[in-house]
Coordinates of C-alpha atoms in Angstrom, one line a residue:
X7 CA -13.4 -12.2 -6.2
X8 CA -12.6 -13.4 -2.9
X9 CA -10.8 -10.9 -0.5
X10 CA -8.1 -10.9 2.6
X11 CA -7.4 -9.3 4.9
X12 CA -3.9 -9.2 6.3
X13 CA -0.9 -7.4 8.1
X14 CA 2.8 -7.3 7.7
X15 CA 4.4 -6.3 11.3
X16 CA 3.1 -3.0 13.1
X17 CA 4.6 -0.1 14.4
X18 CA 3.9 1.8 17.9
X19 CA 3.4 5.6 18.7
X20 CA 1.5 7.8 20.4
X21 CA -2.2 7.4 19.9
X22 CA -2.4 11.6 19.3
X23 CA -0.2 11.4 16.5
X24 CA -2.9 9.7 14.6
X25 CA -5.7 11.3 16.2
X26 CA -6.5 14.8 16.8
X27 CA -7.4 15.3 20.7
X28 CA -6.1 11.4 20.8
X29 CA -4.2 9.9 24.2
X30 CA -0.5 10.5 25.0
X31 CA -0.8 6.4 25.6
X32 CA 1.2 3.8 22.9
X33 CA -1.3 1.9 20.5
X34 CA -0.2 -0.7 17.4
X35 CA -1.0 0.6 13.9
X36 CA -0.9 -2.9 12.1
X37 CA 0.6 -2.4 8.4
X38 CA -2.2 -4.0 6.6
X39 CA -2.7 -5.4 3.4
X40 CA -5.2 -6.9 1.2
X41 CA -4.6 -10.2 -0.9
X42 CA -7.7 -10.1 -4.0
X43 CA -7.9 -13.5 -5.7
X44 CA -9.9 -12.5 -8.9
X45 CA -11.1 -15.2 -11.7
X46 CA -9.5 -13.5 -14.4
X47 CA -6.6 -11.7 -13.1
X48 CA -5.5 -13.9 -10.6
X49 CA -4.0 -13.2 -6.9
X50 CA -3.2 -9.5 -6.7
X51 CA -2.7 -7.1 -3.7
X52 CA -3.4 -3.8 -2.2
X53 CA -0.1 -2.7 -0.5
X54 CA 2.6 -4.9 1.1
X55 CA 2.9 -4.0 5.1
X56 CA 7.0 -4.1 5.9
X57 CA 9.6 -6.4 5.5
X58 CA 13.2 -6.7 7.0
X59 CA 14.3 -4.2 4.6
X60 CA 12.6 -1.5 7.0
X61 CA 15.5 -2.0 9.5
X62 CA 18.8 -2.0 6.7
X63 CA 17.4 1.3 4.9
X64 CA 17.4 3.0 8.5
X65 CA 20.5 1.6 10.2
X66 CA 21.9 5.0 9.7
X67 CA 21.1 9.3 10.6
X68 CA 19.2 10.6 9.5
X69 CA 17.0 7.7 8.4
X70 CA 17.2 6.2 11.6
X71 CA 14.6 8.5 12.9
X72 CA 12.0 6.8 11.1
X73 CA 12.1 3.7 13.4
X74 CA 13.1 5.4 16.2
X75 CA 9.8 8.0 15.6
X76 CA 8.0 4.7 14.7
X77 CA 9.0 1.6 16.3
X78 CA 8.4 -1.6 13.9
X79 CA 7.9 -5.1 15.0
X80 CA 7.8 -7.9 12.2
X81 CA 8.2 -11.3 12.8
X82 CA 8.9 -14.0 10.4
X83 CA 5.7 -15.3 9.6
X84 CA 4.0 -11.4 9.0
X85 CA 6.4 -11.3 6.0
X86 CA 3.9 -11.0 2.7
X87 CA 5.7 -14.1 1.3
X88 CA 5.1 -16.4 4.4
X89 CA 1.9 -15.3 4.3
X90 CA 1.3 -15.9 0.7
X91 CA 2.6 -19.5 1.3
X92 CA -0.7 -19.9 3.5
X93 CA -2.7 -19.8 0.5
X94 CA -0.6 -22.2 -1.6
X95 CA 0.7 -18.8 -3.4
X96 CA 4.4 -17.9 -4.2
X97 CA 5.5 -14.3 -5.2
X98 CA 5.7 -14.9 -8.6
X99 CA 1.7 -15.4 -8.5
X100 CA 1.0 -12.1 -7.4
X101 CA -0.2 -10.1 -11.4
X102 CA -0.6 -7.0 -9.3
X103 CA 0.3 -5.2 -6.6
X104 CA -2.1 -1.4 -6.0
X105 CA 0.2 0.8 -3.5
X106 CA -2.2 2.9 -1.8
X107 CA 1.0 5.9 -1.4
X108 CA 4.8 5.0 -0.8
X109 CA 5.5 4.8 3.0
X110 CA 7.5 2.5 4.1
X111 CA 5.0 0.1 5.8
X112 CA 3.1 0.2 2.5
X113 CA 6.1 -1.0 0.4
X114 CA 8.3 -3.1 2.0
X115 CA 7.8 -6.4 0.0
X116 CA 7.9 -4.5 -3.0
X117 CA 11.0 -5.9 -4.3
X118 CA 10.2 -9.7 -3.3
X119 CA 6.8 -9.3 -5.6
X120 CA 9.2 -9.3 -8.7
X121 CA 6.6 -10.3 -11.3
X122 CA 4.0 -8.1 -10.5
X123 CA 2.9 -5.1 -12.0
X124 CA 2.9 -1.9 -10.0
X125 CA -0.3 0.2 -9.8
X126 CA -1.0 3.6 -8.5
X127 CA -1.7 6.9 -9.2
X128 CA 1.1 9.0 -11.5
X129 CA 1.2 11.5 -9.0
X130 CA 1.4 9.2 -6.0
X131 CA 5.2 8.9 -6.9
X132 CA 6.2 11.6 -9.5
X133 CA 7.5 14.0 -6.5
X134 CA 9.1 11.9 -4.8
X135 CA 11.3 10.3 -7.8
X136 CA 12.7 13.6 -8.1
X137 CA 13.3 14.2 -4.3
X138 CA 16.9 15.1 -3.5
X139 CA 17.8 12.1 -1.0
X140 CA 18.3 14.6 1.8
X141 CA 14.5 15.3 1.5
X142 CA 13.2 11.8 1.8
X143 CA 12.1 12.0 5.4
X144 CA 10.5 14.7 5.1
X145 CA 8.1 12.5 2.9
X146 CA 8.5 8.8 4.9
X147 CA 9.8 7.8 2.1
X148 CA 12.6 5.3 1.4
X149 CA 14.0 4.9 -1.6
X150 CA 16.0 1.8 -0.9
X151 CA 12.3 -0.4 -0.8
X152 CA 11.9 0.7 -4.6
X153 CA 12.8 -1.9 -7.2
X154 CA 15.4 -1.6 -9.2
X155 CA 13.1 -2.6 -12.0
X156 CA 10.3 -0.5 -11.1
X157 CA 9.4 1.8 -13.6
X158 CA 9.5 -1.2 -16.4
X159 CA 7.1 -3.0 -14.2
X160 CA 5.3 0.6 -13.4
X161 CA 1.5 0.9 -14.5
X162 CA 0.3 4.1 -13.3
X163 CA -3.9 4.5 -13.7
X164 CA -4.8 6.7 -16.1
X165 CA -6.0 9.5 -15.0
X166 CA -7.6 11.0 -17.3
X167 CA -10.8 8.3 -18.1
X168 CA -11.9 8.6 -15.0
X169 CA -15.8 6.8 -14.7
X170 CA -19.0 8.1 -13.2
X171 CA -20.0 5.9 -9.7
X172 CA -23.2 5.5 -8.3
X173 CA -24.6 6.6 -4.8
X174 CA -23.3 3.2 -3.5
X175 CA -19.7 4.6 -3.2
X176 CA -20.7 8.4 -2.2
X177 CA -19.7 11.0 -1.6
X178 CA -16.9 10.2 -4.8
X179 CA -18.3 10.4 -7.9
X180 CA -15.7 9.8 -10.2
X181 CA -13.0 6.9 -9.6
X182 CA -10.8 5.0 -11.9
X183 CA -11.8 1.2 -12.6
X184 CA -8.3 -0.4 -12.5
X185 CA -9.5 -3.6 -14.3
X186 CA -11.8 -2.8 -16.5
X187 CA -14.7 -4.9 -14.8
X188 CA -15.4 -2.5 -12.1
X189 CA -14.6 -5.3 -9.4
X190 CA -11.6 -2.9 -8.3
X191 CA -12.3 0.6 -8.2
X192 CA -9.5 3.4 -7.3
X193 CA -10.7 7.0 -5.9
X194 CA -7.9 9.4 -4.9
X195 CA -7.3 10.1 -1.6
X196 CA -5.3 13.2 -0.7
X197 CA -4.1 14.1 2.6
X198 CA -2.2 11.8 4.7
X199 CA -0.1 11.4 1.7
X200 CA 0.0 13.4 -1.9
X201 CA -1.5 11.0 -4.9
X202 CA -2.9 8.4 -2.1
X203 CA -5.0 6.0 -3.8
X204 CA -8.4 4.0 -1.7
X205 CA -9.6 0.8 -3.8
X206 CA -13.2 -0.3 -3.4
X207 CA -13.3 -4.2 -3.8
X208 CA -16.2 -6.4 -4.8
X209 CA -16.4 -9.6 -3.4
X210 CA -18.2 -12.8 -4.5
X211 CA -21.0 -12.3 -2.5
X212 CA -21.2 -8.4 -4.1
X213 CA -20.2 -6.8 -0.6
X214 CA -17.9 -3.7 -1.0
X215 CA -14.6 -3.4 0.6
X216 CA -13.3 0.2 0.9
X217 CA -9.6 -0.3 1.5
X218 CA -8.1 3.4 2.6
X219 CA -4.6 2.5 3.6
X220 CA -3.9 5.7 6.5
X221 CA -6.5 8.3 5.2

């Protein structure tokens, strides 16, 4: 499997936000993503970065907070599909798309990836489906970047077969192979956001990848 990896825009704040005892100084937090290109399954990729739909969903209070809290800066050529182009892919090429957790700079070319299947962890997005819209922000979350045909397209890992790993991926011990040949493996990764999802990749040379989104 070969493996890249890129960004979709980046947003600014305070370095201290992200780090504890961190600087009061502005940094870049690039919205990175991963494009796999796997023998069998074909291209597939581990979040999205932003898109232009960042700014419409928070033209207005209170969502307007979120780039005001969090600056974003995206030019044309970030945008997954431009960058896709680079690598003689189109959307419709992408068989799956693994979404670490559902922040915004983590699904904002969700909607343009409209033959992809969706993978991530049930409880990842259970909460927030049933989030009055008054409580989104509380939870970065904007519901306007979800698909219309999401939960059709929706393959959340199955939690319950979870497999046994060896010391190479300690300290987990348990993850979830997500395609059955243990060239993508999913381990949960709770904190920064509930239901977040890390991917170990294999490559073609057998060097692991440990992909872990903000955690």
């Amino acid at each position: 499997m070969k493996i890249d990896i890129l960004h979709a825009g980046y947003c600014t704040a305070p370095e201290h936000i992200a780090i504890h005892g961190g600087r009061w100084k502005t940094i870049h937090f690039p919205a990175m993503f991963a494009l796999f290109r796997h023998p069998q399954f074909g291209a597939m990729l581990f979040d999205t970065g932003y898109s232009y739909r960042f700014f419409d969903e928070t033209k207005n209070f209170p969502k307007r907070l979120y780039r005001w809290m969090t600056p974003v800066h995206l030019k044309e050529e970030d945008l997954v599909v431009n960058q896709l182009a680079t690598f003689n892919l189109q959307p419709k090429d992408i068989t799956h798309v693994f979404i670490s957790h559902f922040h915004a700079d983590h699904i904002g070319s969700l909607p343009d990836l409209n033959c992809s299947r969706y993978v991530y962890l049930p409880h990842a997005f259970s909460g927030l489906r049933h989030l009055p819209p008054e409580e989104d922000m509380k939870h970065a979350f904007l519901r306007g970047l979800i698909p219309s045909d999401f939960d059709s397209r929706s393959q959340e890992v199955d939690i319950t077969k979870p497999i046994l790993l060896s010391e190479e991926y300690a300290p987990f011990k348990t993850g979830y192979d997500l395609l059955g040949d243990q060239s993508l493996i999913g381990v949960e990764l709770p904190g920064h956001a509930y239901g977040q999802m890390g991917v170990f990749a294999r490559d073609d040379d057998g060097k692991v990848f440990f992909f872990v989104a903000d955690a």
